[in-house]
mmCIF file of C-alpha atoms in Angstrom:
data_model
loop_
_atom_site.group_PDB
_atom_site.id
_atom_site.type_symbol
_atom_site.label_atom_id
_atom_site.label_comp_id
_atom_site.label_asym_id
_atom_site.label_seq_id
_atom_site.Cartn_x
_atom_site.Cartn_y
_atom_site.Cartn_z
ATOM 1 C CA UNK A 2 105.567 83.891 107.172
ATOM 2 C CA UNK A 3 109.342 84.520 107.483
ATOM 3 C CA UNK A 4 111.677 85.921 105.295
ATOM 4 C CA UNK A 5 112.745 82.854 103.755
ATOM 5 C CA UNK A 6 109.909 81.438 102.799
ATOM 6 C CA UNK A 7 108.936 85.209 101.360
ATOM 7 C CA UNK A 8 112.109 85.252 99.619
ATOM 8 C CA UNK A 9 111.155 82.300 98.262
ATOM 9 C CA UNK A 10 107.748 82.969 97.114
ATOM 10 C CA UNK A 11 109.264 85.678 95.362
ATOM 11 C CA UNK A 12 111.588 83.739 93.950
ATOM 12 C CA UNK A 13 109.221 81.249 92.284
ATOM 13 C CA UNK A 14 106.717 83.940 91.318
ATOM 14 C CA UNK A 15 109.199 85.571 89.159
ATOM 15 C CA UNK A 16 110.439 82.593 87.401
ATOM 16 C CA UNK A 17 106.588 81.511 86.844
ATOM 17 C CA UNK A 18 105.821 85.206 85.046
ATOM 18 C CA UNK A 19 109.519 84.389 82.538
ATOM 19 C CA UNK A 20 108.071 81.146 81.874
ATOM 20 C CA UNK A 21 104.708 82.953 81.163
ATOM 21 C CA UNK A 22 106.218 85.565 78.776
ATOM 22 C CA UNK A 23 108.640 82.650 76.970
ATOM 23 C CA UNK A 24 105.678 80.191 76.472
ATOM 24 C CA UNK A 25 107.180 77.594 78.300
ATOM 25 C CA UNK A 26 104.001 76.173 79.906
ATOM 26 C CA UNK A 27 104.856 72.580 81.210
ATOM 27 C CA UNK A 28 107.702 74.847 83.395
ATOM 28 C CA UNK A 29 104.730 77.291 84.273
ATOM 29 C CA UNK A 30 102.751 74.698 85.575
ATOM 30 C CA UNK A 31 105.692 73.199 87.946
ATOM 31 C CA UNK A 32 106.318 76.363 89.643
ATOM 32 C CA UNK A 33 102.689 77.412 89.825
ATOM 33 C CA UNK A 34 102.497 73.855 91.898
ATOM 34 C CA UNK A 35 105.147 74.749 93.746
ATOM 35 C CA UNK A 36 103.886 78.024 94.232
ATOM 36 C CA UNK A 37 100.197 76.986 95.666
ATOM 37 C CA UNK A 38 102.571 74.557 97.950
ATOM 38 C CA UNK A 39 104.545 78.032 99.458
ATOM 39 C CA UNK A 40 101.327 79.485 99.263
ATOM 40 C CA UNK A 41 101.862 82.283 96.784
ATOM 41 C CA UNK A 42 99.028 84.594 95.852
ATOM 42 C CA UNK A 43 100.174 84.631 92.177
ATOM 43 C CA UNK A 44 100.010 80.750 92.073
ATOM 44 C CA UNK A 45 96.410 80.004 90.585
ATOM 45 C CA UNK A 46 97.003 83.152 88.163
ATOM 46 C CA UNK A 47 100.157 81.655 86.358
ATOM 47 C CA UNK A 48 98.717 78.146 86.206
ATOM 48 C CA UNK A 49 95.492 79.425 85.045
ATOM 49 C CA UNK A 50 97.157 81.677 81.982
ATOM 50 C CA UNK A 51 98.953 78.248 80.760
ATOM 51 C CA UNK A 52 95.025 76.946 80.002
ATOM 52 C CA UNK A 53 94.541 80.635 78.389
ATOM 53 C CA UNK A 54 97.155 80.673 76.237
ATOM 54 C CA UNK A 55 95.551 77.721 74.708
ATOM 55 C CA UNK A 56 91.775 79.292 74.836
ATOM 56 C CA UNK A 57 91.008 76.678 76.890
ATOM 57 C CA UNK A 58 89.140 79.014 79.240
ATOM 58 C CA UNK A 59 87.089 76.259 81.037
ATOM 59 C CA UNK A 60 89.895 75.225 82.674
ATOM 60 C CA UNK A 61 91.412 78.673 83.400
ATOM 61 C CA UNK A 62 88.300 79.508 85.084
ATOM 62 C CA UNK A 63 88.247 75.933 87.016
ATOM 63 C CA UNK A 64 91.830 77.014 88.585
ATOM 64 C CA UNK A 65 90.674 80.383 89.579
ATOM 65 C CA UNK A 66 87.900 78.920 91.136
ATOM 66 C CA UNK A 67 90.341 77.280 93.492
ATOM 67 C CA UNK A 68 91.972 80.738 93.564
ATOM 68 C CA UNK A 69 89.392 82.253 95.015
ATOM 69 C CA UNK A 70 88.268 79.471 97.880
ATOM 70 C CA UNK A 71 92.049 79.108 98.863
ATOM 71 C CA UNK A 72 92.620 82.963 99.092
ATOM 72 C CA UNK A 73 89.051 84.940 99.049
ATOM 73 C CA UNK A 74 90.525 87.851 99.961
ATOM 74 C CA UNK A 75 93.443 88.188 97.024
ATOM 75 C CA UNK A 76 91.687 90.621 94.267
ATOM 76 C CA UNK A 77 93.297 89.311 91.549
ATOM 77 C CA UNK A 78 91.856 85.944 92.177
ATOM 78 C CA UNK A 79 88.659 87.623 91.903
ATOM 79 C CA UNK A 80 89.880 89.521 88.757
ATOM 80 C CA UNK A 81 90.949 87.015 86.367
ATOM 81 C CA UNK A 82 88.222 85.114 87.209
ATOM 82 C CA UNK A 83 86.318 87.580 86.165
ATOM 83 C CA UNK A 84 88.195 88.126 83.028
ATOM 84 C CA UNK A 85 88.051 84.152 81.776
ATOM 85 C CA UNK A 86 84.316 83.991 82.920
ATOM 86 C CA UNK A 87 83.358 86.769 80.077
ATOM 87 C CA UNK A 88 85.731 84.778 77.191
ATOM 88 C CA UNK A 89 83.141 82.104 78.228
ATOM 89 C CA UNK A 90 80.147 84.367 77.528
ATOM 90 C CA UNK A 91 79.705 83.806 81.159
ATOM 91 C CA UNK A 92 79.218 87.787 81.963
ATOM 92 C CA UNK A 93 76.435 87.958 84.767
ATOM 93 C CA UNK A 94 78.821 85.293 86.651
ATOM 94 C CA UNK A 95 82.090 87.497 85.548
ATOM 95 C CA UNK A 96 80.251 90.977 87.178
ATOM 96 C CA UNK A 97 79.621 89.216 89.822
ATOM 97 C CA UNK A 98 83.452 88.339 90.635
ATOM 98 C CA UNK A 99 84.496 91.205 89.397
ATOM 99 C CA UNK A 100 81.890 93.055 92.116
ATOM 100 C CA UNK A 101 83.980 90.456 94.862
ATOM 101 C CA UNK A 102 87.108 91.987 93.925
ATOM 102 C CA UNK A 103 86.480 95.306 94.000
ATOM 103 C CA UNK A 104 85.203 94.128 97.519
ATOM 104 C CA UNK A 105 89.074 92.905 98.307
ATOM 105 C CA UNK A 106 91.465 94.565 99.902
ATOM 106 C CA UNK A 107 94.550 96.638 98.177
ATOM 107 C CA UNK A 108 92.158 95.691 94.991
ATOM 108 C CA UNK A 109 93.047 97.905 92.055
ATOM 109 C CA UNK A 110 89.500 99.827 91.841
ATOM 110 C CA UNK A 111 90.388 101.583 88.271
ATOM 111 C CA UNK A 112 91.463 98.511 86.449
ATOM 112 C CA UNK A 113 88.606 95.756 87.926
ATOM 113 C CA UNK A 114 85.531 98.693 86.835
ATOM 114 C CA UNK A 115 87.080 99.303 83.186
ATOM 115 C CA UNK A 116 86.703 95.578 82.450
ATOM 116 C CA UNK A 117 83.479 95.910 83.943
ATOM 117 C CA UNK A 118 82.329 98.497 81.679
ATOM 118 C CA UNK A 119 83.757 96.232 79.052
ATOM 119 C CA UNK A 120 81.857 93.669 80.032
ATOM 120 C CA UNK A 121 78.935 95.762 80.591
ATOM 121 C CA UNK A 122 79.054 96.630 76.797
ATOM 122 C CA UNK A 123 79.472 93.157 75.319
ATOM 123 C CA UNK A 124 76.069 92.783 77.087
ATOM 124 C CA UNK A 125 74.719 95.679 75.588
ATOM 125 C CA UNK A 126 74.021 96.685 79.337
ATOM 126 C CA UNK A 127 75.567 100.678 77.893
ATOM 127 C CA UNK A 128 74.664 102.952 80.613
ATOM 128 C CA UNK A 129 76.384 100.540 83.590
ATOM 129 C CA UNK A 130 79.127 100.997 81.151
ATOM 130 C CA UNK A 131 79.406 104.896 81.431
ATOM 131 C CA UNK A 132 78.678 105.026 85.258
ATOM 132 C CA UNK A 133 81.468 102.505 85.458
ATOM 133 C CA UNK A 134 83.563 104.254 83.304
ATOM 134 C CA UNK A 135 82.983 107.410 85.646
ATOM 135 C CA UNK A 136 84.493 105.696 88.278
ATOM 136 C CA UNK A 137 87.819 105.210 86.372
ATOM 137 C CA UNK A 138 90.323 108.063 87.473
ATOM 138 C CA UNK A 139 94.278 106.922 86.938
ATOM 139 C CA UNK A 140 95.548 108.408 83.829
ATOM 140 C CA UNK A 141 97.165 105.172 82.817
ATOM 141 C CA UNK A 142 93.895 104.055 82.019
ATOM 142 C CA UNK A 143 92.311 106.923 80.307
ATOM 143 C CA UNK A 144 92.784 105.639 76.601
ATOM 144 C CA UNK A 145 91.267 102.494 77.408
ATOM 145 C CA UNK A 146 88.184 104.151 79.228
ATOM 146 C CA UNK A 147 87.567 106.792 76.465
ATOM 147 C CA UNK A 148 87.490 103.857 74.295
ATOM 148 C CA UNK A 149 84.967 101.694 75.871
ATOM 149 C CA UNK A 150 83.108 104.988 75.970
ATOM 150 C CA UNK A 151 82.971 105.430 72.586
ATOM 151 C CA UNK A 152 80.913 102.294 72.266
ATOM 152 C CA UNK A 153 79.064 102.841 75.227
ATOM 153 C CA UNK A 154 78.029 106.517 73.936
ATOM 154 C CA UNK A 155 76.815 105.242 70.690
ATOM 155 C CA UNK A 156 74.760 102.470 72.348
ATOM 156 C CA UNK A 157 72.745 104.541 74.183
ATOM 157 C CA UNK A 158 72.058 106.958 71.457
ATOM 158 C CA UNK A 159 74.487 110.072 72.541
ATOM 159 C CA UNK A 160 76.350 109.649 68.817
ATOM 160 C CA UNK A 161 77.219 113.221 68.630
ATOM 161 C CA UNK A 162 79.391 112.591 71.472
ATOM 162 C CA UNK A 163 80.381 109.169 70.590
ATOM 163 C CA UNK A 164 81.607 110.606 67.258
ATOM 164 C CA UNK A 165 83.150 113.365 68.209
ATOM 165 C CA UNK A 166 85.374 111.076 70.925
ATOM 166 C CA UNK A 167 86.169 108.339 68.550
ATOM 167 C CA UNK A 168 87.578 110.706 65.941
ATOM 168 C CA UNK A 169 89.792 112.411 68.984
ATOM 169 C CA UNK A 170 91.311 108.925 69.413
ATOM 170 C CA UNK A 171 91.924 107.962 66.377
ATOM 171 C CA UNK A 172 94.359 111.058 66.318
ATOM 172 C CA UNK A 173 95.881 110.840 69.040
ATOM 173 C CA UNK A 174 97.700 107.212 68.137
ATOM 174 C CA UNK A 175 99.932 106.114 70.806
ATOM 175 C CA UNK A 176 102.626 104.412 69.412
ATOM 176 C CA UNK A 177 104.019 101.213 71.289
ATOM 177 C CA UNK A 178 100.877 100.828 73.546
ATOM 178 C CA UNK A 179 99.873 97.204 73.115
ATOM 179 C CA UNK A 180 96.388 98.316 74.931
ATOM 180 C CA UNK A 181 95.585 100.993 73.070
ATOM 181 C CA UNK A 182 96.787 99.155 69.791
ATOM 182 C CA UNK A 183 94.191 96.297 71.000
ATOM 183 C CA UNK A 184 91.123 98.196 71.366
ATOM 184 C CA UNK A 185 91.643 101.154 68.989
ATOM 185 C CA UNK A 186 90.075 98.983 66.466
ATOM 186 C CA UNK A 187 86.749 98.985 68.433
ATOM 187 C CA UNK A 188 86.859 102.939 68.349
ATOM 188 C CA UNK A 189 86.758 102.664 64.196
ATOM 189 C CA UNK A 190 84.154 100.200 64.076
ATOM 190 C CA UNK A 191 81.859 102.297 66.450
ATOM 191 C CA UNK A 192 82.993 105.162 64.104
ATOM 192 C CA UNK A 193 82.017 103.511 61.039
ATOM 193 C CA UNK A 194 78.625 102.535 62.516
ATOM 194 C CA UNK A 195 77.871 105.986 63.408
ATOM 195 C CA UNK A 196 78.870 107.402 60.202
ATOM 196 C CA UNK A 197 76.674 104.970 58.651
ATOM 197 C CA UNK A 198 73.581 105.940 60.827
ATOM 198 C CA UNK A 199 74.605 109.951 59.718
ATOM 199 C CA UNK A 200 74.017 109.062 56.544
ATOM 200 C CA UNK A 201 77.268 108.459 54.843
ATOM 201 C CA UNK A 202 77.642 105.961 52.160
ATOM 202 C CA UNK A 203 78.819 102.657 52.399
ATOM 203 C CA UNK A 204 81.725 103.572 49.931
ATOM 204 C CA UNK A 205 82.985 106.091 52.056
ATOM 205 C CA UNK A 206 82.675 104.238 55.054
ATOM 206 C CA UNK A 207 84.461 101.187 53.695
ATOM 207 C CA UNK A 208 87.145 103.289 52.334
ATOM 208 C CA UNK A 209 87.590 105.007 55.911
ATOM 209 C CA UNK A 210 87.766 101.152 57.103
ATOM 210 C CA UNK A 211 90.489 99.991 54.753
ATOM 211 C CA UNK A 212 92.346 103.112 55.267
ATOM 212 C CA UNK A 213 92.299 102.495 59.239
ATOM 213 C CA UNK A 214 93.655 98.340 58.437
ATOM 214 C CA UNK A 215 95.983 99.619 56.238
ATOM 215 C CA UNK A 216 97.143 102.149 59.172
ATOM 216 C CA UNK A 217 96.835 100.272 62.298
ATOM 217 C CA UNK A 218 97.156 96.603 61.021
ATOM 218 C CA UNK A 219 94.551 93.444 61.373
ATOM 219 C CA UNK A 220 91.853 94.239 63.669
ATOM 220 C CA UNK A 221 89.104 92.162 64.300
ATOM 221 C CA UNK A 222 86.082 94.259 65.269
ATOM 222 C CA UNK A 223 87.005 96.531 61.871
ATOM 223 C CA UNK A 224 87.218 93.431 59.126
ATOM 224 C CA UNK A 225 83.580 92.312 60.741
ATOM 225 C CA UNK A 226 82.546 95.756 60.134
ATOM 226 C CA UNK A 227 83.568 95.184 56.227
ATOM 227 C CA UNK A 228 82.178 91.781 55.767
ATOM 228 C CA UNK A 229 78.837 93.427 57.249
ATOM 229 C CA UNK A 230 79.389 96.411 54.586
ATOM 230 C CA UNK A 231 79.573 93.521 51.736
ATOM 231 C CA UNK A 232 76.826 92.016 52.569
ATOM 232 C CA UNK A 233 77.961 88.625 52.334
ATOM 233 C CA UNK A 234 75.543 85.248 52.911
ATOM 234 C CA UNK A 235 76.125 82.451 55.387
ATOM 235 C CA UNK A 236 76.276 79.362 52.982
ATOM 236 C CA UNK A 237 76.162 75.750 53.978
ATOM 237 C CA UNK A 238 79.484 75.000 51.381
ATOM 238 C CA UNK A 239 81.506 77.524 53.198
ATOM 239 C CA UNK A 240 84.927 76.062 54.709
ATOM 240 C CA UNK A 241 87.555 78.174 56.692
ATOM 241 C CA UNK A 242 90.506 79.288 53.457
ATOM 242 C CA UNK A 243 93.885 79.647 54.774
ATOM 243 C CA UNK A 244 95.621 81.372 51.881
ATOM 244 C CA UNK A 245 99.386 82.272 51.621
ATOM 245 C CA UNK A 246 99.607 85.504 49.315
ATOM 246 C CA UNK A 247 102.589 87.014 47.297
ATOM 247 C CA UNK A 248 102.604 90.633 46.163
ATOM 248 C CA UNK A 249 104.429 91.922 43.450
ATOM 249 C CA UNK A 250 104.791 95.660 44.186
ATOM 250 C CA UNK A 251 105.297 98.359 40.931
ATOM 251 C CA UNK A 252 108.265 100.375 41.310
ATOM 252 C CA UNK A 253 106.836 104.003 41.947
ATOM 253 C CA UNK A 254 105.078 102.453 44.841
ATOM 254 C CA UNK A 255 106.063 103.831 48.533
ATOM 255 C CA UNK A 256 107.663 100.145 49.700
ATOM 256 C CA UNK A 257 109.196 99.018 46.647
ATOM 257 C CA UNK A 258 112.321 101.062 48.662
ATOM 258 C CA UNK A 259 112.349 97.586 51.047
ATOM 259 C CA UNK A 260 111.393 95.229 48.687
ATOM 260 C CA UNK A 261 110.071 94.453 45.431
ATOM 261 C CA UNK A 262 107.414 92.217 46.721
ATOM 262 C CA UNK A 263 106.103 90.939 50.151
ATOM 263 C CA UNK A 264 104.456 87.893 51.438
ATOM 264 C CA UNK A 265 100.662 88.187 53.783
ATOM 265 C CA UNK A 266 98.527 85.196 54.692
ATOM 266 C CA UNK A 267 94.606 85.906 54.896
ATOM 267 C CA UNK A 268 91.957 83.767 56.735
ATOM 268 C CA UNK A 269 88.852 83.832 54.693
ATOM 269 C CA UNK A 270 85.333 82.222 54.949
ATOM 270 C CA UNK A 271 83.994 81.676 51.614
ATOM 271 C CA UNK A 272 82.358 78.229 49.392
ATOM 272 C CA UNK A 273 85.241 78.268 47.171
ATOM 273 C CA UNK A 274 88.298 79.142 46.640
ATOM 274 C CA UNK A 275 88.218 81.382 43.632
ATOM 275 C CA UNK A 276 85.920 83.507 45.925
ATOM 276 C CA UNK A 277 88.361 83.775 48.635
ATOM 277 C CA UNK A 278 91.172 84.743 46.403
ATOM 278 C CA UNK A 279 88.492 87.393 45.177
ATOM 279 C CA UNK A 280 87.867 88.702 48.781
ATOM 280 C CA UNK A 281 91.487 89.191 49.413
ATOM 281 C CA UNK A 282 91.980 90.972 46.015
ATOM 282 C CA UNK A 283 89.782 93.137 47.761
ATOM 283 C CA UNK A 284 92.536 94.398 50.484
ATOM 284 C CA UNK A 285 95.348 93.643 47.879
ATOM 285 C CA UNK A 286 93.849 95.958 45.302
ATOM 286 C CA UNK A 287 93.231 98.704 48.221
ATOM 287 C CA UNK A 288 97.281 98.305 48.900
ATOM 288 C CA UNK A 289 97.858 99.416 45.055
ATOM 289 C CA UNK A 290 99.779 96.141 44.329
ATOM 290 C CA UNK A 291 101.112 95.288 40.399
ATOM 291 C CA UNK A 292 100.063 91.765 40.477
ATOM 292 C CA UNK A 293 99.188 88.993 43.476
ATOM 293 C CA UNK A 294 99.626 84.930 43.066
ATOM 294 C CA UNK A 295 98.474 82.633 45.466
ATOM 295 C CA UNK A 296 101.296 80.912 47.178
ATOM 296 C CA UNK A 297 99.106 78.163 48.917
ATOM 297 C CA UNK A 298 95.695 77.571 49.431
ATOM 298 C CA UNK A 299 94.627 75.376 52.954
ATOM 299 C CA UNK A 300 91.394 74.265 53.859
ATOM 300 C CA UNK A 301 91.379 74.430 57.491
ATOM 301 C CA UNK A 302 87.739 73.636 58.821
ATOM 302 C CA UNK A 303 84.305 73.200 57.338
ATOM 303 C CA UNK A 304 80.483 74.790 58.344
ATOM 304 C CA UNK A 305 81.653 77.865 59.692
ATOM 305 C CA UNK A 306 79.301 79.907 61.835
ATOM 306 C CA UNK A 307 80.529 83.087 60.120
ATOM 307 C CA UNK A 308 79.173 84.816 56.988
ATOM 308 C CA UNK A 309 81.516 84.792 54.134
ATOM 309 C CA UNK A 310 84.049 87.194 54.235
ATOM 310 C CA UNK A 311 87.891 87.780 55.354
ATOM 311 C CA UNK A 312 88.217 87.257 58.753
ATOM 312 C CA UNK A 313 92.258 87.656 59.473
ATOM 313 C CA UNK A 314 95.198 88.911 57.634
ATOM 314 C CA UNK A 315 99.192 89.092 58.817
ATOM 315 C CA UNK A 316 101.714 91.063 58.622
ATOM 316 C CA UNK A 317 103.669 91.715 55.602
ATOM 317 C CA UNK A 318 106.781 89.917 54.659
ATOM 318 C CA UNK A 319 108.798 91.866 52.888
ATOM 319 C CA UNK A 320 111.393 90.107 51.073
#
C-alpha cells in the first residue's frame, strides 16, 4: 500500500473516531464505508460502535463478524467482537474471540485478558478470573484489574482479601478516570455483600451504600444492591416511573452556597406512583433536603422484569 492511499486511510480513520465522539452516526457510517473500501483496519470498529451507541448489539456484532473474515489477523476485530458478544449474554462465544485475539499479532495482551476476567466473572467462572487477572501487568490497567479482583476474590470465598482490597480502592479515588469512575461502583457492591456475610446489619450496610451514591454519583451495580437490601416484590402492576424531582434545600445546608434548590430525575419501578415518590424520598431524605415536589411524573413502560425499586437517578441541577 503506498503512501497515499495510507495517508488516506489515516485520513478517514480520524474523521470516523470525531464523528464517533460528536454522535454524528449517519457521517460515521459514510466514512466507515469508505473506510472498508481503502481497506482500513478501523473500518468495521467505527461502523459497528454507530449500532452500539444505540444498544443495538446484534448488529454491532453482525459487522464485526465481517471484521474478522475480512481481516482475521487485526486484534481489535477480534476484541470488540468479543466485547458486543458478552452485552448479548453471548460469553462462551465472546471468550472464545477474545482467545483469537490474544492469538493476533501486535494484540494488546493486558487489555483483551482484563475483559476476559470480566467476562469470566459475569459467568461466575471466579478463579479463570484471577488467573486472568495474573496475567495483567501494565500499570494503566491496575485499577481496573484490582477491581475485577475484588469480585473475583469474594466469589471464590477469599473475603478477607476481597475486603481488605475493596476498602483500599475505595480510598484511593482517582479523580477524572472515566474507567475507574465506571467500575468503582462494582467494588462497593462486592463490599456491601461481604459486609453483609460478616455479619453487619442491613442498616449499616445501606447507610455505607447511600453514603458511596451520594459520593461517587448513580451507579448501577450499588442501587441493585439497595433494592435487594429493601426487599422489594416483583408485582404484575409494576410500570417503569420516570419522575422529575425538585429539592428545596434549608439554608444551613452545605449547597444552599450554589443554590437554594436543585432539580434530579429518578427512574423507579414500582405499581404506583405514590410508591415511587416514596422510594425516591428515600435518597432525598438521605441528602437532608427541607422539602421535595414532584415536577412530573412519566410512565414510560409496563411489566418490568425488575423488582420494585429505584433503578437510576441524575445529576443534580442546581438552579
Amino acid at each position: 500500500m503506498d503512501d497515499i492511499a495510507n495517508k488516506r486511510i489515516e485520513k478517514l480513520t480520524n474523521q470516523g473516531l470525531e464523528h464517533l465522539e460528536a454522535e454524528r452516526y449517519s457521517e460515521a457510517i459514510q466514512v466507515a464505508m469508505k473506510l472498508e473500501e481503502a481497506k482500513g483496519p478501523l473500518a468495521f470498529y467505527i461502523a459497528a460502535q454507530v449500532f452500539a451507541s444505540s444498544k443495538n448489539f446484534r448488529d454491532a456484532v453482525s459487522t464485526m463478524r465481517r471484521g474478522v473474515l475480512k481481516r482475521p489477523t487485526f486484534w481489535m476485530n477480534w476484541y470488540f467482537l468479543g466485547i458486543y458478544l458478552g452485552q448479548l449474554n453471548k460469553f462462551e462465544e465472546a471468550l472464545a474471540a477474545y482467545e483469537q485475539a490474544l492469538l493476533c499479532p501486535l494484540a494488546n495482551a493486558d487489555m483483551i485478558r482484563l475483559n476476559m476476567a470480566f467476562l469470566s466473572i459475569a459467568c461466575k467462572e471466579f478463579q479463570a478470573a484471577l488467573d486472568y487477572l495474573d496475567g495483567v501487568e501494565k500499570p494503566s490497567l491496575q485499577s481496573g484489574a484490582d477491581q475485577a479482583r475484588v469480585a473475583a476474590l469474594e466469589g471464590v470465598g477469599r473475603l478477607a482479601e476481597a475486603e481488605e482490597l475493596a476498602e483500599v480502592l475505595l480510598k484511593e479515588r482517582t479523580e477524572g478516570d472515566e474507567e475507574y469512575q465506571k467500575r468503582v461502583g462494582l467494588v462497593a457492591a462486592a463490599l456491601a455483600r461481604i459486609r453483609l456475610q460478616k455479619g453487619r446489619s442491613k442498616e449499616e450496610v445501606r447507610s455505607f451504600l447511600m453514603h458511596f451514591l451520594e459520593e461517587f454519583g448513580c451507579s448501577t451495580p450499588v442501587l441493585f444492591e439497595i433494592v435487594k437490601l429493601e426487599e422489594l416484590r416483583y408485582s404484575a402492576d409494576s410500570k417503569y416511573y420516570r419522575l422529575a424531582i425538585v429539592s428545596k434545600l434549608p439554608m444551613d445546608h452545605p449547597w444552599y452556597r450554589e443554590a437554594q434548590a436543585y432539580g434530579i430525575v429518578y427512574d423507579v419501578v414500582s405499581d404506583s406512583e405514590e410508591r415511587a415518590f416514596e422510594m425516591v424520598m428515600v435518597f432525598e431524605s438521605a441528602a437532608g433536603v427541607e422539602s421535595v415536589d414532584v415536577a412530573s411524573c412519566k410512565i414510560r413502560g409496563d411489566m418490568p422484569e425488575e423488582p420494585m425499586g429505584v433503578f437510576w437517578f441524575s445529576e443534580r441541577f442546581f438552579g
